[in-house]
Short mmCIF file of C-alpha atoms in Angstrom, two decimals:
data_model
loop_
_atom_site.label_atom_id
_atom_site.label_comp_id
_atom_site.label_asym_id
_atom_site.label_seq_id
_atom_site.Cartn_x
_atom_site.Cartn_y
_atom_site.Cartn_z
CA MET A 1 56.81 148.01 -136.76
CA SER A 2 53.24 148.99 -136.13
CA VAL A 3 51.47 148.17 -132.73
CA ARG A 4 49.48 145.06 -133.46
CA THR A 5 46.23 144.16 -131.51
CA LEU A 6 46.80 142.37 -128.12
CA THR A 7 46.73 138.72 -127.77
CA MET A 8 43.94 138.00 -125.91
CA THR A 9 44.86 136.01 -122.84
CA ASP A 10 42.11 134.40 -120.58
CA PRO A 11 43.05 136.85 -117.66
CA LEU A 12 42.59 139.60 -119.90
CA TYR A 13 39.63 138.60 -121.43
CA ASP A 14 37.73 138.24 -117.89
CA TYR A 15 39.32 141.63 -117.17
CA LEU A 16 37.49 143.03 -120.77
CA LEU A 17 34.19 141.43 -119.91
CA ARG A 18 34.29 142.61 -116.03
CA VAL A 19 34.82 145.94 -116.94
CA SER A 20 33.25 146.76 -120.04
CA VAL A 21 30.57 144.26 -120.59
CA ARG A 22 26.71 145.20 -119.03
CA GLU A 23 25.02 141.95 -119.95
CA PRO A 24 21.36 141.86 -118.93
CA GLU A 25 20.77 138.88 -116.63
CA LEU A 26 17.88 137.66 -119.23
CA LEU A 27 21.11 137.59 -122.25
CA ALA A 28 23.34 136.20 -119.69
CA ARG A 29 20.69 132.93 -119.34
CA LEU A 30 19.83 132.80 -122.76
CA ARG A 31 24.23 132.85 -123.59
CA ALA A 32 24.23 130.27 -120.92
CA GLU A 33 21.25 127.75 -122.00
CA THR A 34 22.62 127.83 -125.49
CA ALA A 35 26.43 126.91 -123.93
CA GLU A 36 24.59 123.61 -123.20
CA LEU A 37 23.68 122.68 -127.17
CA PRO A 38 25.79 120.85 -129.24
CA GLU A 39 26.30 123.92 -131.75
CA ALA A 40 27.20 126.32 -128.90
CA ARG A 41 30.18 127.73 -131.11
CA MET A 42 28.04 129.50 -133.12
CA GLN A 43 27.29 131.42 -130.24
CA ILE A 44 28.70 135.11 -129.89
CA SER A 45 30.13 136.42 -127.62
CA PRO A 46 28.69 139.11 -124.69
CA GLU A 47 31.17 142.29 -125.99
CA GLN A 48 30.42 141.30 -129.40
CA GLY A 49 26.48 141.27 -128.88
CA GLN A 50 27.36 144.69 -126.75
CA PHE A 51 29.45 145.96 -129.45
CA MET A 52 26.56 145.10 -132.25
CA GLY A 53 23.73 146.98 -130.13
CA LEU A 54 26.05 149.94 -129.94
CA LEU A 55 26.39 149.85 -133.69
CA VAL A 56 22.31 149.67 -133.88
CA GLU A 57 22.46 152.92 -131.21
CA LEU A 58 24.85 155.07 -132.86
CA LEU A 59 23.17 154.54 -136.47
CA GLY A 60 19.84 155.34 -135.39
CA VAL A 61 18.65 151.82 -136.40
CA ARG A 62 14.82 151.32 -137.31
CA ARG A 63 14.68 148.64 -139.89
CA ALA A 64 17.22 145.78 -140.05
CA VAL A 65 17.46 142.11 -141.26
CA GLU A 66 19.82 139.50 -139.69
CA VAL A 67 20.40 136.27 -141.76
CA GLY A 68 21.38 133.43 -139.37
CA THR A 69 19.32 134.16 -135.72
CA PHE A 70 20.40 130.48 -134.01
CA THR A 71 19.17 130.81 -130.61
CA GLY A 72 18.60 134.57 -130.54
CA TYR A 73 21.38 136.60 -128.60
CA SER A 74 22.48 138.55 -131.56
CA ALA A 75 18.76 139.49 -132.26
CA LEU A 76 18.11 140.57 -128.73
CA CYS A 77 21.00 142.44 -128.39
CA MET A 78 19.68 144.51 -131.71
CA ALA A 79 16.28 144.49 -130.70
CA GLN A 80 16.81 145.68 -127.42
CA ALA A 81 18.89 149.02 -129.13
CA MET A 82 16.45 149.94 -131.49
CA PRO A 83 13.27 152.37 -130.51
CA ALA A 84 9.71 151.13 -129.65
CA ASP A 85 8.66 151.04 -133.58
CA GLY A 86 11.82 149.51 -134.79
CA ARG A 87 11.58 146.58 -136.85
CA LEU A 88 14.03 143.24 -136.89
CA VAL A 89 13.84 140.70 -139.78
CA CYS A 90 15.44 137.26 -138.77
CA CYS A 91 16.23 134.50 -141.18
CA ASP A 92 16.88 131.14 -139.79
CA VAL A 93 15.27 127.58 -140.91
CA SER A 94 15.61 125.67 -137.42
CA ARG A 95 12.50 125.35 -135.36
CA ARG A 96 14.60 124.21 -132.49
CA TRP A 97 16.55 127.15 -132.36
CA THR A 98 14.49 129.34 -133.13
CA ASP A 99 12.01 128.26 -130.44
CA ILE A 100 14.52 128.67 -127.75
CA ALA A 101 14.70 132.62 -129.54
CA ARG A 102 11.41 133.49 -129.49
CA ARG A 103 11.32 132.54 -125.69
CA TYR A 104 13.63 134.94 -124.67
CA TRP A 105 12.08 137.34 -126.59
CA ARG A 106 8.76 137.34 -125.11
CA GLU A 107 10.43 137.70 -121.79
CA ALA A 108 12.08 140.36 -122.64
CA GLY A 109 8.99 142.22 -124.14
CA LEU A 110 10.52 142.82 -127.50
CA ASP A 111 9.15 140.01 -129.75
CA ASP A 112 6.50 142.20 -131.39
CA ARG A 113 10.18 144.33 -132.85
CA ILE A 114 11.06 141.00 -134.03
CA GLU A 115 9.77 139.10 -137.24
CA LEU A 116 11.29 135.49 -137.66
CA HIS A 117 10.80 134.09 -140.84
CA ARG A 118 11.99 130.26 -140.90
CA ALA A 119 12.74 129.57 -144.44
CA PRO A 120 15.94 129.87 -146.26
CA ALA A 121 16.95 133.09 -146.24
CA ILE A 122 17.69 133.51 -149.75
CA GLU A 123 13.70 133.14 -150.19
CA THR A 124 13.43 136.08 -147.40
CA LEU A 125 15.87 138.30 -148.62
CA ASP A 126 14.60 138.15 -151.77
CA ARG A 127 10.83 138.60 -150.79
CA LEU A 128 11.64 141.64 -149.21
CA LEU A 129 13.30 142.93 -152.29
CA ALA A 130 10.62 142.17 -154.13
CA GLU A 131 8.13 144.17 -151.99
CA GLY A 132 10.13 147.17 -152.31
CA GLY A 133 12.66 146.76 -149.64
CA ALA A 134 15.63 148.24 -151.60
CA GLY A 135 17.30 151.18 -149.44
CA ARG A 136 14.98 150.97 -146.71
CA PHE A 137 16.81 149.11 -143.97
CA ASP A 138 19.78 150.51 -142.01
CA PHE A 139 21.36 147.53 -140.60
CA ALA A 140 22.15 143.83 -141.88
CA PHE A 141 23.67 141.14 -139.77
CA ILE A 142 25.06 137.91 -141.80
CA ASP A 143 25.73 134.89 -139.29
CA ALA A 144 24.90 131.73 -141.14
CA ASP A 145 26.20 129.32 -143.60
CA LYS A 146 29.51 130.30 -145.27
CA ALA A 147 28.90 129.15 -148.51
CA GLY A 148 25.75 131.48 -148.94
CA TYR A 149 27.81 134.77 -147.57
CA LEU A 150 28.37 136.49 -150.83
CA ASP A 151 24.70 135.82 -151.74
CA TYR A 152 23.49 137.26 -148.49
CA TYR A 153 26.08 140.50 -148.62
CA GLU A 154 24.85 141.18 -152.02
CA ARG A 155 21.32 141.19 -151.45
CA CYS A 156 21.53 142.89 -147.74
CA LEU A 157 24.06 145.55 -149.59
CA THR A 158 20.87 146.43 -151.93
CA LEU A 159 18.16 146.44 -149.13
CA VAL A 160 20.20 149.19 -146.81
CA ARG A 161 20.24 152.46 -147.73
CA ARG A 162 23.14 154.81 -148.12
CA GLY A 163 25.10 155.19 -145.23
CA GLY A 164 23.52 151.78 -143.53
CA LEU A 165 26.00 149.05 -142.39
CA VAL A 166 25.97 145.12 -143.26
CA ALA A 167 28.08 143.21 -140.53
CA LEU A 168 29.32 139.79 -141.19
CA ASP A 169 30.65 137.82 -138.75
CA ASN A 170 33.37 134.80 -138.54
CA THR A 171 35.58 136.46 -141.33
CA LEU A 172 38.55 135.24 -139.61
CA TRP A 173 36.95 132.06 -139.57
CA GLY A 174 39.16 130.65 -136.02
CA GLY A 175 42.87 131.58 -137.91
CA SER A 176 41.75 129.37 -140.71
CA VAL A 177 41.98 131.81 -143.16
CA ALA A 178 45.61 132.27 -142.94
CA ASP A 179 46.34 128.79 -143.09
CA PRO A 180 47.48 127.81 -146.63
CA GLU A 181 46.93 124.07 -145.70
CA ASP A 182 43.26 124.63 -144.71
CA ARG A 183 41.33 124.07 -147.87
CA SER A 184 37.63 123.07 -146.41
CA GLU A 185 34.71 124.35 -148.08
CA ASP A 186 33.96 126.89 -145.59
CA THR A 187 37.41 128.70 -145.19
CA ARG A 188 37.43 128.74 -149.05
CA ALA A 189 34.08 130.52 -149.24
CA ILE A 190 35.32 133.15 -146.15
CA ARG A 191 38.39 133.74 -148.14
CA GLU A 192 36.39 134.36 -150.96
CA LEU A 193 34.26 136.63 -149.56
CA ASN A 194 37.05 138.83 -147.65
CA GLU A 195 39.02 139.12 -150.99
CA GLN A 196 36.01 140.47 -152.49
CA LEU A 197 34.96 142.93 -149.99
CA TYR A 198 38.49 143.87 -149.58
CA GLY A 199 37.77 145.06 -153.90
CA ASP A 200 34.25 146.63 -153.44
CA GLU A 201 34.55 149.99 -153.90
CA ARG A 202 30.38 150.22 -152.92
CA VAL A 203 31.48 150.01 -149.38
CA THR A 204 34.00 151.26 -146.92
CA LEU A 205 35.15 148.15 -145.10
CA SER A 206 36.66 147.18 -141.91
CA LEU A 207 37.50 143.96 -140.40
CA LEU A 208 37.35 144.15 -136.13
CA PRO A 209 39.35 141.16 -134.32
CA ILE A 210 36.24 140.84 -132.10
CA GLY A 211 34.97 137.25 -131.53
CA ASP A 212 35.66 135.24 -134.46
CA GLY A 213 36.02 138.25 -136.68
CA LEU A 214 33.61 140.67 -137.58
CA THR A 215 33.77 142.69 -140.79
CA LEU A 216 31.87 146.48 -141.05
CA ALA A 217 30.68 147.11 -144.85
CA ARG A 218 28.78 150.50 -144.93
CA LYS A 219 27.49 151.50 -148.20
CA ARG A 220 28.90 154.45 -149.92
#
């Protein structure tokens, strides 16, 4: 029998945070403010944010796109790992959430690296493609409405260069994807996405049990 991923008990999770997560004070404040919102469950975990920053460093990301920005924590994790001339295009429709994001981006001195588009993400992605963006991005992060994931993925895969990475959040969906009794629209959308990704020979694939499930798809 193969060794399985450890069950993350509260004491073990606290230990993981203590010995590995180097969260700056500003990011901790943003996470705390977000935790007061009714939609707080949409916030990524600090260890996931740090991991994504590491991916950005490893790939030498200069151009990235984010679909679903919420209050800006993940964007800040990525932007601070990019070089000074880096550019992160963020897609979100909410002024209430992204006003919080912009406040923290300015305080971090990174707002010049982040280009926020308050519009349906499909419109923004299609505009990037129409402007010649295909193959010009290094990294894409998708964390938005689940029904739109496949459409977002196809566009982001076209935008990233060969060797670039598309990361998709919530791909374990709280365990619901493995529950045959759960037939909700979002769960069915994530299941379909996972099956499509599994059979997609255009990418090298790994689904990590970090946060709510993080899938990494590297464009071949």
